mmCIF file of C-alpha atoms and ligand atoms in Angstrom:
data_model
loop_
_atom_site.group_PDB
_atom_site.id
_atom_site.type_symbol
_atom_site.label_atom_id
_atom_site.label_comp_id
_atom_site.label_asym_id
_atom_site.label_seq_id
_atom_site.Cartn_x
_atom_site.Cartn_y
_atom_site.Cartn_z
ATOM 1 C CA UNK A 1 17.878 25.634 -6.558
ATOM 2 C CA UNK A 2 18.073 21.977 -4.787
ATOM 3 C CA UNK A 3 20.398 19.131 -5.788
ATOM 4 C CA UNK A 4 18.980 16.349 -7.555
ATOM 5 C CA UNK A 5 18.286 13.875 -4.988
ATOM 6 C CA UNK A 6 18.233 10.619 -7.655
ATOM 7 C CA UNK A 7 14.391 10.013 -6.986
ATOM 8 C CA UNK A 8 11.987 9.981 -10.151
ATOM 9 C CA UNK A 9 8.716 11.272 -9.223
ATOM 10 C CA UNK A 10 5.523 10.810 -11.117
ATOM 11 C CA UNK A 11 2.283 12.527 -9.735
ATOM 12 C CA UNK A 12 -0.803 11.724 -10.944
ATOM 13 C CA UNK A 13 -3.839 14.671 -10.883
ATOM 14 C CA UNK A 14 -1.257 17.363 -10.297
ATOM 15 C CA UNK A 15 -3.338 20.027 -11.327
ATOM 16 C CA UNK A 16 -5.941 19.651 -8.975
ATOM 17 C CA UNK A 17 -5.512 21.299 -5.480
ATOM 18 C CA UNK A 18 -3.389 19.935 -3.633
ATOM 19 C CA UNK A 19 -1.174 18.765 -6.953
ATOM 20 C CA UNK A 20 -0.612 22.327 -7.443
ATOM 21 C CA UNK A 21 1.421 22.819 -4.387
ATOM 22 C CA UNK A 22 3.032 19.139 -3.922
ATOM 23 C CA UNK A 23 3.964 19.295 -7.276
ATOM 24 C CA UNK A 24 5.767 22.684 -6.257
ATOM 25 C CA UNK A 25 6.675 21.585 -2.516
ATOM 26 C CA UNK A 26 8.595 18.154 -4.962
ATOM 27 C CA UNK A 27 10.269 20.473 -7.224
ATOM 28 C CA UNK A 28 11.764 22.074 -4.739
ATOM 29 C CA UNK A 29 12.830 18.868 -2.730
ATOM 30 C CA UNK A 30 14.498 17.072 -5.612
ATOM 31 C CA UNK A 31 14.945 19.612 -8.819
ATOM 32 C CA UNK A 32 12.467 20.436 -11.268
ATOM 33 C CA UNK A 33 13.129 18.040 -14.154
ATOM 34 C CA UNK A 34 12.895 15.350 -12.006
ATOM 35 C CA UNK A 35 9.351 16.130 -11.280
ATOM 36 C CA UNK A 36 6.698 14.573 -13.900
ATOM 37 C CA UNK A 37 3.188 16.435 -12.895
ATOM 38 C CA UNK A 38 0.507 14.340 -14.915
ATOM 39 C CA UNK A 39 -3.054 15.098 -15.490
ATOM 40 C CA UNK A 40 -6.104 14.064 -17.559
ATOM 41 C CA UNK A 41 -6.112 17.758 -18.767
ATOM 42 C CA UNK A 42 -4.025 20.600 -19.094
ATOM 43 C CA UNK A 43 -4.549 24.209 -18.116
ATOM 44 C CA UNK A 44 -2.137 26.514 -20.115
ATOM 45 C CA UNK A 45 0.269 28.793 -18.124
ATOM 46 C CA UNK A 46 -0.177 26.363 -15.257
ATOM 47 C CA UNK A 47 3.132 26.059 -13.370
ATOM 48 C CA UNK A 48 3.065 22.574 -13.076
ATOM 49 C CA UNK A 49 2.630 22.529 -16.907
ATOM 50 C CA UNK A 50 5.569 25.826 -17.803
ATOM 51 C CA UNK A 51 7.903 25.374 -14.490
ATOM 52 C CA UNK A 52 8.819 21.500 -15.043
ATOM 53 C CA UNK A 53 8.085 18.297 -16.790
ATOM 54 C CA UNK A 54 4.214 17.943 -17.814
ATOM 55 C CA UNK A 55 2.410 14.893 -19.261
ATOM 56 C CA UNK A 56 -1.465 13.662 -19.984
ATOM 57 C CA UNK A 57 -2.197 10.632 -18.335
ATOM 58 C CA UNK A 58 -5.414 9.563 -17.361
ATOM 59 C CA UNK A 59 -4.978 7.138 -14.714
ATOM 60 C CA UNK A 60 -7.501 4.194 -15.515
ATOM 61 C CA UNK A 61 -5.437 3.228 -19.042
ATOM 62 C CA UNK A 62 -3.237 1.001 -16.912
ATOM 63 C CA UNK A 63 -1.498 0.564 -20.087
ATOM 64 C CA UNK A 64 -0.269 4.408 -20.230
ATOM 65 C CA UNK A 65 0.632 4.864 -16.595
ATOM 66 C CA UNK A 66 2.898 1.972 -16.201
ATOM 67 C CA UNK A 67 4.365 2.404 -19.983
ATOM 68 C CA UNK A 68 5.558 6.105 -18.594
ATOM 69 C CA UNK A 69 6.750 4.565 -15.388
ATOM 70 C CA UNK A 70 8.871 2.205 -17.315
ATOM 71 C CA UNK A 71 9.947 4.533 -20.083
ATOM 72 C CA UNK A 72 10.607 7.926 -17.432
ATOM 73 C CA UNK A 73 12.662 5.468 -14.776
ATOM 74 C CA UNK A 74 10.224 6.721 -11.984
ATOM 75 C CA UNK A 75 10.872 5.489 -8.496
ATOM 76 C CA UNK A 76 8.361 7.385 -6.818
ATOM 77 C CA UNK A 77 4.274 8.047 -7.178
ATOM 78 C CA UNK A 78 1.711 10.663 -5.910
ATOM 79 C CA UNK A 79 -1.390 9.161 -6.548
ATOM 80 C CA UNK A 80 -3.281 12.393 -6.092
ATOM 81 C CA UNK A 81 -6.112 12.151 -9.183
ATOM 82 C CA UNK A 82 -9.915 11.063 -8.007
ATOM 83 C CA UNK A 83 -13.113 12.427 -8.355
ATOM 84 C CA UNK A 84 -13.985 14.204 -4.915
ATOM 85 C CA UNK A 85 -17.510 13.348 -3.251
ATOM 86 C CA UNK A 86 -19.739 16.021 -4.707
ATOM 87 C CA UNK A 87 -18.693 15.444 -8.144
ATOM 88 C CA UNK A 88 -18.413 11.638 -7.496
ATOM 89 C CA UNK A 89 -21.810 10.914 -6.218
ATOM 90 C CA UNK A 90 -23.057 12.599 -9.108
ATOM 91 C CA UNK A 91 -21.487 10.325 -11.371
ATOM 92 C CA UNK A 92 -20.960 7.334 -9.071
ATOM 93 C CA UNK A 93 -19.676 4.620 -11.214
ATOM 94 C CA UNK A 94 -16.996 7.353 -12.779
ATOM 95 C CA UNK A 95 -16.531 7.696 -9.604
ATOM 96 C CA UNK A 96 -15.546 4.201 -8.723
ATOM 97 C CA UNK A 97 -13.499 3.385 -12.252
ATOM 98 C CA UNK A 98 -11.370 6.599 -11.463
ATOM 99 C CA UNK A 99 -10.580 6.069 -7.848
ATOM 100 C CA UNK A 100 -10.756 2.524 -7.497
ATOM 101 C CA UNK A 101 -9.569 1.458 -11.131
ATOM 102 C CA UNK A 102 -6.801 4.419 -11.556
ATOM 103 C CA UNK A 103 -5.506 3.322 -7.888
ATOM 104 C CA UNK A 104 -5.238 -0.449 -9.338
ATOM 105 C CA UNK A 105 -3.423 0.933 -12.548
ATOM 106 C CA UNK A 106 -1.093 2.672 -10.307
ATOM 107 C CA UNK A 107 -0.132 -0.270 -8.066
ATOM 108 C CA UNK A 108 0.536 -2.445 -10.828
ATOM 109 C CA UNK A 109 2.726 0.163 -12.359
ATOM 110 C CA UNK A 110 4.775 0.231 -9.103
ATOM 111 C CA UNK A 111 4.943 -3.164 -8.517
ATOM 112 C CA UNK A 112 6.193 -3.741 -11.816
ATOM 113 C CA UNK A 113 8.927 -0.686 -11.426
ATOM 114 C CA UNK A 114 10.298 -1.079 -8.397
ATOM 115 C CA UNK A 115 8.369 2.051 -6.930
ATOM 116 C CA UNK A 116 7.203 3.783 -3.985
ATOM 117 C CA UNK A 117 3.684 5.354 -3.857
ATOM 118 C CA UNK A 118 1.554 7.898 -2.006
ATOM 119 C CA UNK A 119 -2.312 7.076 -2.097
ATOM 120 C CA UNK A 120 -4.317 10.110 -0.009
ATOM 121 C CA UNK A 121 -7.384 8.582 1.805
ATOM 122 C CA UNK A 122 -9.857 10.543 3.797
ATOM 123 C CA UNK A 123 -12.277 11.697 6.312
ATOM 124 C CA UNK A 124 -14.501 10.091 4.218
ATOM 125 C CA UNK A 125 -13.418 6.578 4.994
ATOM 126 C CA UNK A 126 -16.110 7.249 8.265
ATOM 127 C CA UNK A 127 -19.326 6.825 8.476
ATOM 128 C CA UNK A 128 -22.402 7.899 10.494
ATOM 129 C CA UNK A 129 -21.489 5.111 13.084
ATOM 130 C CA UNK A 130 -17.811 6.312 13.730
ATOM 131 C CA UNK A 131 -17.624 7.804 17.342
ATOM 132 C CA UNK A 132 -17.649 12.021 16.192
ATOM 133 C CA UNK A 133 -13.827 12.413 17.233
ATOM 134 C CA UNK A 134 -12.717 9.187 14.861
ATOM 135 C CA UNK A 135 -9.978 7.012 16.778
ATOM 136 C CA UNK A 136 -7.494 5.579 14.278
ATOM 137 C CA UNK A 137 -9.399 2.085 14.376
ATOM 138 C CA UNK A 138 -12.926 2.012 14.083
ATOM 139 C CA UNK A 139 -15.241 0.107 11.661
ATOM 140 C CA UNK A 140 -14.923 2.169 8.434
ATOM 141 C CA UNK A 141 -19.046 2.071 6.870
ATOM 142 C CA UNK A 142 -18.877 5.194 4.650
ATOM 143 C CA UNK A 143 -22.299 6.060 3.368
ATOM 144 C CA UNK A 144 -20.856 7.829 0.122
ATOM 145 C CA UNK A 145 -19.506 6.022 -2.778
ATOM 146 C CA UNK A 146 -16.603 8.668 -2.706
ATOM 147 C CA UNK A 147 -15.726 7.074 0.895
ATOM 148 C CA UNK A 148 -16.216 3.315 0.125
ATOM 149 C CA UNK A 149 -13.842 4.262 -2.974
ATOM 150 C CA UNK A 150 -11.349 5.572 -0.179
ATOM 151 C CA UNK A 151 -11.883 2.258 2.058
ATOM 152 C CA UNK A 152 -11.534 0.459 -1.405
ATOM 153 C CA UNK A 153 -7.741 2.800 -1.643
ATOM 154 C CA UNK A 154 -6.599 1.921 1.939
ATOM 155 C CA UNK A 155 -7.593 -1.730 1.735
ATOM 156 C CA UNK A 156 -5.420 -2.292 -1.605
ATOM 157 C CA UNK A 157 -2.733 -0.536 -0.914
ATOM 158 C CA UNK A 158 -2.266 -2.644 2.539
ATOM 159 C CA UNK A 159 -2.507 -5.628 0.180
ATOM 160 C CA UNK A 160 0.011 -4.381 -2.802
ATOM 161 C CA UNK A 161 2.344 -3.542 0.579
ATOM 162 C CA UNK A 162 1.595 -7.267 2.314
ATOM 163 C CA UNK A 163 1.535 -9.220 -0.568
ATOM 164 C CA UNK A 164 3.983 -7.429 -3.075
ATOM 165 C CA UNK A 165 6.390 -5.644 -0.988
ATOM 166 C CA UNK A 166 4.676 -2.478 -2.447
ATOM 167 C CA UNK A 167 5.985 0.236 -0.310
ATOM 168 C CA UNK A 168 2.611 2.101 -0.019
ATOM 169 C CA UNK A 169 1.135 4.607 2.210
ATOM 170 C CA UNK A 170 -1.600 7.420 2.638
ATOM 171 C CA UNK A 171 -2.913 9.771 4.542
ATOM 172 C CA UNK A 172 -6.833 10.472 5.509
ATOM 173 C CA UNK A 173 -6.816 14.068 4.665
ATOM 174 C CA UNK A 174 -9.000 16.476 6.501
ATOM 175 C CA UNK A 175 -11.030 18.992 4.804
ATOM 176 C CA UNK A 176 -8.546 20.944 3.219
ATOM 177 C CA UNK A 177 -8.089 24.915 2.825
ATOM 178 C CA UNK A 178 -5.758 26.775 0.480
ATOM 179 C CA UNK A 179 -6.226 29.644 -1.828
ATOM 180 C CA UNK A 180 -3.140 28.572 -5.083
ATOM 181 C CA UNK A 181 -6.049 26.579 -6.701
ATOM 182 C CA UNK A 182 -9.508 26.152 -6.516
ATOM 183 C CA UNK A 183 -11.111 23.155 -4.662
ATOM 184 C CA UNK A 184 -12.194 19.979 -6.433
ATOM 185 C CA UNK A 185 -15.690 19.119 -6.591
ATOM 186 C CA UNK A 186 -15.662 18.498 -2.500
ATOM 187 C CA UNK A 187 -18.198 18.823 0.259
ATOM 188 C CA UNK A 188 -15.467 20.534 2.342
ATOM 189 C CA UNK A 189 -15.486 23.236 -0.759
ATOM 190 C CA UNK A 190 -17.393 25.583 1.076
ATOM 191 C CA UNK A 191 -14.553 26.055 3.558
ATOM 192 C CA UNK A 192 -12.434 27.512 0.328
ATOM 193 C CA UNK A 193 -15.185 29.442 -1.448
ATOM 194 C CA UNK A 194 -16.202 31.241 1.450
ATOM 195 C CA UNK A 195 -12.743 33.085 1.592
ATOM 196 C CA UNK A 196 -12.695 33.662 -2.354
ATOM 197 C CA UNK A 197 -16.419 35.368 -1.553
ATOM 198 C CA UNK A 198 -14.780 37.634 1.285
ATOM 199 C CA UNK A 199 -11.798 39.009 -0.798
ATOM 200 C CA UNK A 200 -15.013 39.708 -3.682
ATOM 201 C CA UNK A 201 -18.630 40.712 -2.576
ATOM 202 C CA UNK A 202 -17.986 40.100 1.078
ATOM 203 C CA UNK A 203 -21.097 37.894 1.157
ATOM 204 C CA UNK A 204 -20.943 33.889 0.638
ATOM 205 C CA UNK A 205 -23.713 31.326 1.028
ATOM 206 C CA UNK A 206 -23.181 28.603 2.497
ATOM 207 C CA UNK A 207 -24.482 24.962 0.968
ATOM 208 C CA UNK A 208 -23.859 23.418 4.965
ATOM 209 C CA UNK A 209 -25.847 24.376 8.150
ATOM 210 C CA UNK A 210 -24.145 27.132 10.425
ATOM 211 C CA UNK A 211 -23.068 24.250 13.112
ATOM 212 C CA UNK A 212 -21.666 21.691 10.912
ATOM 213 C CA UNK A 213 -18.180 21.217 12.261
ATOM 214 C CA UNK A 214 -15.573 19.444 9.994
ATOM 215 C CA UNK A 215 -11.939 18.037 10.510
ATOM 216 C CA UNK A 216 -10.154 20.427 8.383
ATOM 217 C CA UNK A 217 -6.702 21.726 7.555
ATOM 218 C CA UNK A 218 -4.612 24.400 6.028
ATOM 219 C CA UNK A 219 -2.523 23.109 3.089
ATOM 220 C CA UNK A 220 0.652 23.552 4.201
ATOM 221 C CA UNK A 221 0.302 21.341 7.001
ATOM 222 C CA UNK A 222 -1.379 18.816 4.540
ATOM 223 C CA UNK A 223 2.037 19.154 2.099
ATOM 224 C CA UNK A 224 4.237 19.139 5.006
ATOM 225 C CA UNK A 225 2.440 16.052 6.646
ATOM 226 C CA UNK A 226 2.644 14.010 3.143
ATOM 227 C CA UNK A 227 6.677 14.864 2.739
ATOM 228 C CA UNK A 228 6.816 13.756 6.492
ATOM 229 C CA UNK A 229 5.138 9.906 5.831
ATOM 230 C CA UNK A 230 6.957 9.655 2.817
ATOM 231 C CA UNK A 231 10.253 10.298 4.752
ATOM 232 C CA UNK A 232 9.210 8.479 7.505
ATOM 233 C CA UNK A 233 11.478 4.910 7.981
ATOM 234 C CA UNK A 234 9.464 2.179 7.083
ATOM 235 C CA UNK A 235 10.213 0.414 10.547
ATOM 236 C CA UNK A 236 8.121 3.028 11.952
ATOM 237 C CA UNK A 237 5.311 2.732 10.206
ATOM 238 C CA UNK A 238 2.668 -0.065 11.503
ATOM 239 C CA UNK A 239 -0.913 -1.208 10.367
ATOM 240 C CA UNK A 240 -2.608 2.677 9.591
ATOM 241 C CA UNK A 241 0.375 2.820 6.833
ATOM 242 C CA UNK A 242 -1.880 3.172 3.809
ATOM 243 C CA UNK A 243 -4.291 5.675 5.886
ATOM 244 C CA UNK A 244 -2.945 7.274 8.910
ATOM 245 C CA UNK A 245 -5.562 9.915 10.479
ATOM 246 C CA UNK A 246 -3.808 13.375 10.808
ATOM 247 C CA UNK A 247 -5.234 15.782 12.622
ATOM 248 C CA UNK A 248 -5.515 19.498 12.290
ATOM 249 C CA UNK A 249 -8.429 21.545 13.659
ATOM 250 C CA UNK A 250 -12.147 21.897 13.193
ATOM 251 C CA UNK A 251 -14.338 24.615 12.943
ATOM 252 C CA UNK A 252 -18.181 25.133 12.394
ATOM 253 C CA UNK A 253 -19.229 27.147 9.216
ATOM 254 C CA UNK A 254 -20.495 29.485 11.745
ATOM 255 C CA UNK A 255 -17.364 29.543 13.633
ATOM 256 C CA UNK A 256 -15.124 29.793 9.987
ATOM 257 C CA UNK A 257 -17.790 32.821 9.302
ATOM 258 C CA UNK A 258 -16.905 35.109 12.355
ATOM 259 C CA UNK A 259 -13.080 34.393 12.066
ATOM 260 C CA UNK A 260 -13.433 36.149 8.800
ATOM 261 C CA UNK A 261 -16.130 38.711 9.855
ATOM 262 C CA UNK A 262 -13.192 39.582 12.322
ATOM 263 C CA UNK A 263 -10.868 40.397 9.777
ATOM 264 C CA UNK A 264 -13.181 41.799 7.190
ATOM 265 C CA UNK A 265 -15.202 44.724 8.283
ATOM 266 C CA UNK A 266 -18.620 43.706 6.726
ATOM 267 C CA UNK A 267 -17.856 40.140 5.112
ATOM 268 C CA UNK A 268 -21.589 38.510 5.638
ATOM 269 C CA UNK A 269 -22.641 34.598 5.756
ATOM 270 C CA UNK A 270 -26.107 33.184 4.906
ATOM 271 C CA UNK A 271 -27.269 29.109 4.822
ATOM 272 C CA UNK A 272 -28.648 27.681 2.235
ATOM 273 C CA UNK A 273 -27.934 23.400 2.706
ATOM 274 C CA UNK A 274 -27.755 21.361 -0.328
ATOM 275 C CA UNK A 275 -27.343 17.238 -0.965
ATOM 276 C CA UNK A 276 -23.466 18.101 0.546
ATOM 277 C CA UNK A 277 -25.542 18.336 4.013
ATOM 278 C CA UNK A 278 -25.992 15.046 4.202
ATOM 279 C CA UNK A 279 -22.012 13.775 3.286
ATOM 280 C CA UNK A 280 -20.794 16.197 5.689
ATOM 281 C CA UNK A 281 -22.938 14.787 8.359
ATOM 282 C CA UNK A 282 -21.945 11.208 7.970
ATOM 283 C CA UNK A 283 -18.564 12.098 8.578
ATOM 284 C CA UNK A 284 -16.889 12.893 12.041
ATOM 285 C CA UNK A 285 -16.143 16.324 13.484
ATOM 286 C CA UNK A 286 -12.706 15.884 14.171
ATOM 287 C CA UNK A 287 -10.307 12.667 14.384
ATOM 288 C CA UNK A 288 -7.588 11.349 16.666
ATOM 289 C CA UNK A 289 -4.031 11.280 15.268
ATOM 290 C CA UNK A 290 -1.680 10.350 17.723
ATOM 291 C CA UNK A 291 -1.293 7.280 16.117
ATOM 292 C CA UNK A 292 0.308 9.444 13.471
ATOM 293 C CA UNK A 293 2.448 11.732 15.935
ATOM 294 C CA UNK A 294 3.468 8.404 17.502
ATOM 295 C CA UNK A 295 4.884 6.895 15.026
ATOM 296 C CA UNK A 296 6.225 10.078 12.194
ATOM 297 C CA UNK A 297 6.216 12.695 14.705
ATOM 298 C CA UNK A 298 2.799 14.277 13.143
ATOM 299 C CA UNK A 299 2.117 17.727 14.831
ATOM 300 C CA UNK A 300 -0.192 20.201 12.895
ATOM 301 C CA UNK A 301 0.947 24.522 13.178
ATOM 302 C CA UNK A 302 -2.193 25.864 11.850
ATOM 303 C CA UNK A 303 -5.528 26.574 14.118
ATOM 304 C CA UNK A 304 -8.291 28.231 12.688
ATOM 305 C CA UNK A 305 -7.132 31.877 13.093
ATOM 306 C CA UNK A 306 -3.789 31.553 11.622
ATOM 307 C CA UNK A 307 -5.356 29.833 8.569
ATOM 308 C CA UNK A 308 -7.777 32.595 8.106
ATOM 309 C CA UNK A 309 -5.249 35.331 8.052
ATOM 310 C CA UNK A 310 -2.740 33.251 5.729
ATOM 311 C CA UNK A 311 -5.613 32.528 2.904
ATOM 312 C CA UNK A 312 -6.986 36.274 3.770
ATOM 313 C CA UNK A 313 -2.959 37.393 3.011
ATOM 314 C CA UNK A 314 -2.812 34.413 -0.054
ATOM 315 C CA UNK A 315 -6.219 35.900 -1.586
ATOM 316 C CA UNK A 316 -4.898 39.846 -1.295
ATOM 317 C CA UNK A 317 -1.433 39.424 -2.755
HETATM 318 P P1 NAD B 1 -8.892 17.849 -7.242
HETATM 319 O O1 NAD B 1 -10.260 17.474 -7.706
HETATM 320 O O2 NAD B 1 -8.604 19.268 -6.973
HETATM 321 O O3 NAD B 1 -7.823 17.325 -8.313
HETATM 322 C C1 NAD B 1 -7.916 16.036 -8.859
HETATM 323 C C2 NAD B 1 -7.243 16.063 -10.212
HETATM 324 O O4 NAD B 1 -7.407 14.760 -10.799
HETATM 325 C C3 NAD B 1 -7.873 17.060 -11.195
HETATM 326 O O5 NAD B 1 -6.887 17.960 -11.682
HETATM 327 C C4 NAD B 1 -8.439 16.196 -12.322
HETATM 328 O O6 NAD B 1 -8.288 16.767 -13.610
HETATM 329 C C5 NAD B 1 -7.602 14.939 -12.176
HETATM 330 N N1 NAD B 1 -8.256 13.748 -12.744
HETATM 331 C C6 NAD B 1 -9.561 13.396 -12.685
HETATM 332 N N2 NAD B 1 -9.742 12.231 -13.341
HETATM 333 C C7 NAD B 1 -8.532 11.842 -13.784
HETATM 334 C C8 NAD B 1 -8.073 10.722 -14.526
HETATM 335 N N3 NAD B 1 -8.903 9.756 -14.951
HETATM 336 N N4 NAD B 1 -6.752 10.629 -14.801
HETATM 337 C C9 NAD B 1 -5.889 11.590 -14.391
HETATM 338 N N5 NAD B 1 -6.270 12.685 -13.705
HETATM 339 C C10 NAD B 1 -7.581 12.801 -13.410
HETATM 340 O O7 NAD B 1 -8.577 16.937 -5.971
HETATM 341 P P2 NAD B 1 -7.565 17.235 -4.775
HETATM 342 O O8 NAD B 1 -8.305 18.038 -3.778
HETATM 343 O O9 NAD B 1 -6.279 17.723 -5.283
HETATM 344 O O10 NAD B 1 -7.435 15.766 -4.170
HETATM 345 C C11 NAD B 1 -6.377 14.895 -4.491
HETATM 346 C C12 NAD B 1 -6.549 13.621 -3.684
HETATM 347 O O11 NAD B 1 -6.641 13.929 -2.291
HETATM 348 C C13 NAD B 1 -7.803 12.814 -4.022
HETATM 349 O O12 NAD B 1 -7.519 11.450 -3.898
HETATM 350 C C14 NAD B 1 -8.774 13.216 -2.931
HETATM 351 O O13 NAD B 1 -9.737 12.219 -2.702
HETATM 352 C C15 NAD B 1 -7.840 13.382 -1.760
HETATM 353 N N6 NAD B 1 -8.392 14.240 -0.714
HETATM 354 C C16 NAD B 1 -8.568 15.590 -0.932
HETATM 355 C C17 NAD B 1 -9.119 16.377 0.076
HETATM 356 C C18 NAD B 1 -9.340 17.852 -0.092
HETATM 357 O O14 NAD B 1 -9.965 18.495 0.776
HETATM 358 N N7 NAD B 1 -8.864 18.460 -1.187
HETATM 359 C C19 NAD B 1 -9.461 15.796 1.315
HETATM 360 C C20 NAD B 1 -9.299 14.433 1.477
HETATM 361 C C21 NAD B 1 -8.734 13.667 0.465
HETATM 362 N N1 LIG B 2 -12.518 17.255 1.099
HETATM 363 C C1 LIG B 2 -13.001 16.051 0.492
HETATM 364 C C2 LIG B 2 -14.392 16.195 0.000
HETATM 365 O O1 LIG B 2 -15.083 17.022 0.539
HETATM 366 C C3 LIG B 2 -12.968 14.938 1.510
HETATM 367 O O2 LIG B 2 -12.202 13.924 1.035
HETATM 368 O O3 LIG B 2 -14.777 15.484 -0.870
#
């Protein structure tokens, strides 16, 4: 059990995929009770909902999320609920009010409390213009509405941080690959489900063309890289505060296919490409992030075969 460490922490979509670990990976870090995991929903016998504090907030009643900051004494936000791109670009203007509206709700909650906040950006910040390994700077002309909404993120939370002393930052998350929840209504999905299909009828097919190649990474890197810029002194931290590119490693479906073929005797892959084709190939096939190691020390431990055999292990247990 860890001591208290005096921080309040709110996060917001906690019992989507990645809020199912940081939630955990926070717990541990400063006690469970001082842990609020939020969502719009709640999914009974969820450990975010039985191991710790639990409450329904739906992020675009601005009213709600800074009344809880206020009454809970939180110091600390993860801003983790959005609508990812496949689910967003079906219901685009959802879409914007949940990503663009709950991330204004959340910033005027902190500014008004005193608090620190985490807002993820991504990948999807690029579009089809960006060179195909993204630098840190680049023009940022997303062709999805998910990715403007993520520009939209960045761009606000520089301004809460310049304007408002806001301390505010976020990371561009790669595609990202774990096996404690299921993935979120993504175009990167089919980097998850394929491992769920090899564990079941050793056969998946695939909504992306065999050589689309992805940034991607495992989830513990992505957990570990979030505690890392939220630790991070803010003297270190320059300009890409609010959406620092981390790398990890990429892979082509193709290539993701035979890692697993390796490891399970018969596991089989076919293509069928969907509406997803297109997202995935506006965006780049892997990014630079030294400005990230340069400045917190960022340094992914996870290449493609590791990750295979950890969700392989993850899925078997
Ligand atoms: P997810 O879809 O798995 O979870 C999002 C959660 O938000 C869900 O539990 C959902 O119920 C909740 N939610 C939706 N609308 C809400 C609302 N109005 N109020 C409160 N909660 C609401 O998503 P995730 O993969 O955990 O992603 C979290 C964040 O990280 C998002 O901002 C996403 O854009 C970003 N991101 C994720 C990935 C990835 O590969 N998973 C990559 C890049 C960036
Ligand atoms: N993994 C996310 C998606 O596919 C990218 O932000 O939507």
């Amino acid at each position: 059990m860890s001591e208290p460490t005096g921080d309040r922490v709110l996060v917001t979509g906690a019992l989507g995929q990645i809020g199912t670990e940081l939630v955990e990976a926070l717990r541990a870090k400063h006690g469970d009770a001082a842990v609020i995991a939020s969502d719009i929903r709640t999914v009974e016998g969820h450990p975010c909902v039985s191991k710790g504090p639990f409450a329904i907030l739906d992020v675009t009643d601005t009213a709600s999320v800074s009344r809880l900051c206020r009454d809970e004494g939180v110091t600390t936000i993860y801003h983790l609920a959005a609508l990812l791109s496949a689910t967003g670009e079906k219901n685009p203007e959802l879409c914007r009010s949940v990503n663009v509206g709950g991330t204004v709700a959340v910033l005027k909650a902190a500014k008004a409390c005193g608090c620190r906040v985490f807002v993820p950006s991504s990948i999807a910040v690029f579009g089809p213009d960006a060179p195909k390994h993204a630098p840190q700077d680049t023009p940022l002309n997303p062709t999805t509405v998910y990715g403007e909404t993520k520009v939209e993120g960045e761009a606000l939370g520089l301004e809460y941080w310049t304007l408002h002393g806001v301390d505010v930052r976020g990371l561009r998350y790669p595609g990202l690959v774990s096996y404690k929840a299921p993935a979120g209504g993504g175009t990167t999905d089919y980097a998850v489900e394929i491992f769920h299909a090899a564990v079941g009828s050793k056969h998946y097919r695939c909504f992306v063309r065999p050589d689309t190649k992805l940034p991607m990474m495992y989830m513990d890197d992505a957990i570990r890289a979030t505690l890392m810029v939220m630790e991070a002194p803010a003297t270190s931290l320059g300009s890409s505060r609010t959406g620092y590119n981390i790398d990890g490693f990429s892979f082509t479906a193709e290539e993701l296919a035979a890692a697993i073929a390796q490891e399970v005797e018969g596991f089989s892959c076919d293509y069928v490409p969907d509406v997803r084709q297109t997202y995935a190939d506006s965006w780049p096939d892997s990014v630079d992030g030294s400005i990230a190691k340069k400045e917190w020390g960022w340094s992914p431990a996870y290449d493609l075969h590791a990750m295979t055999r950890a969700m392989l292990n993850g899925l078997s247990d």
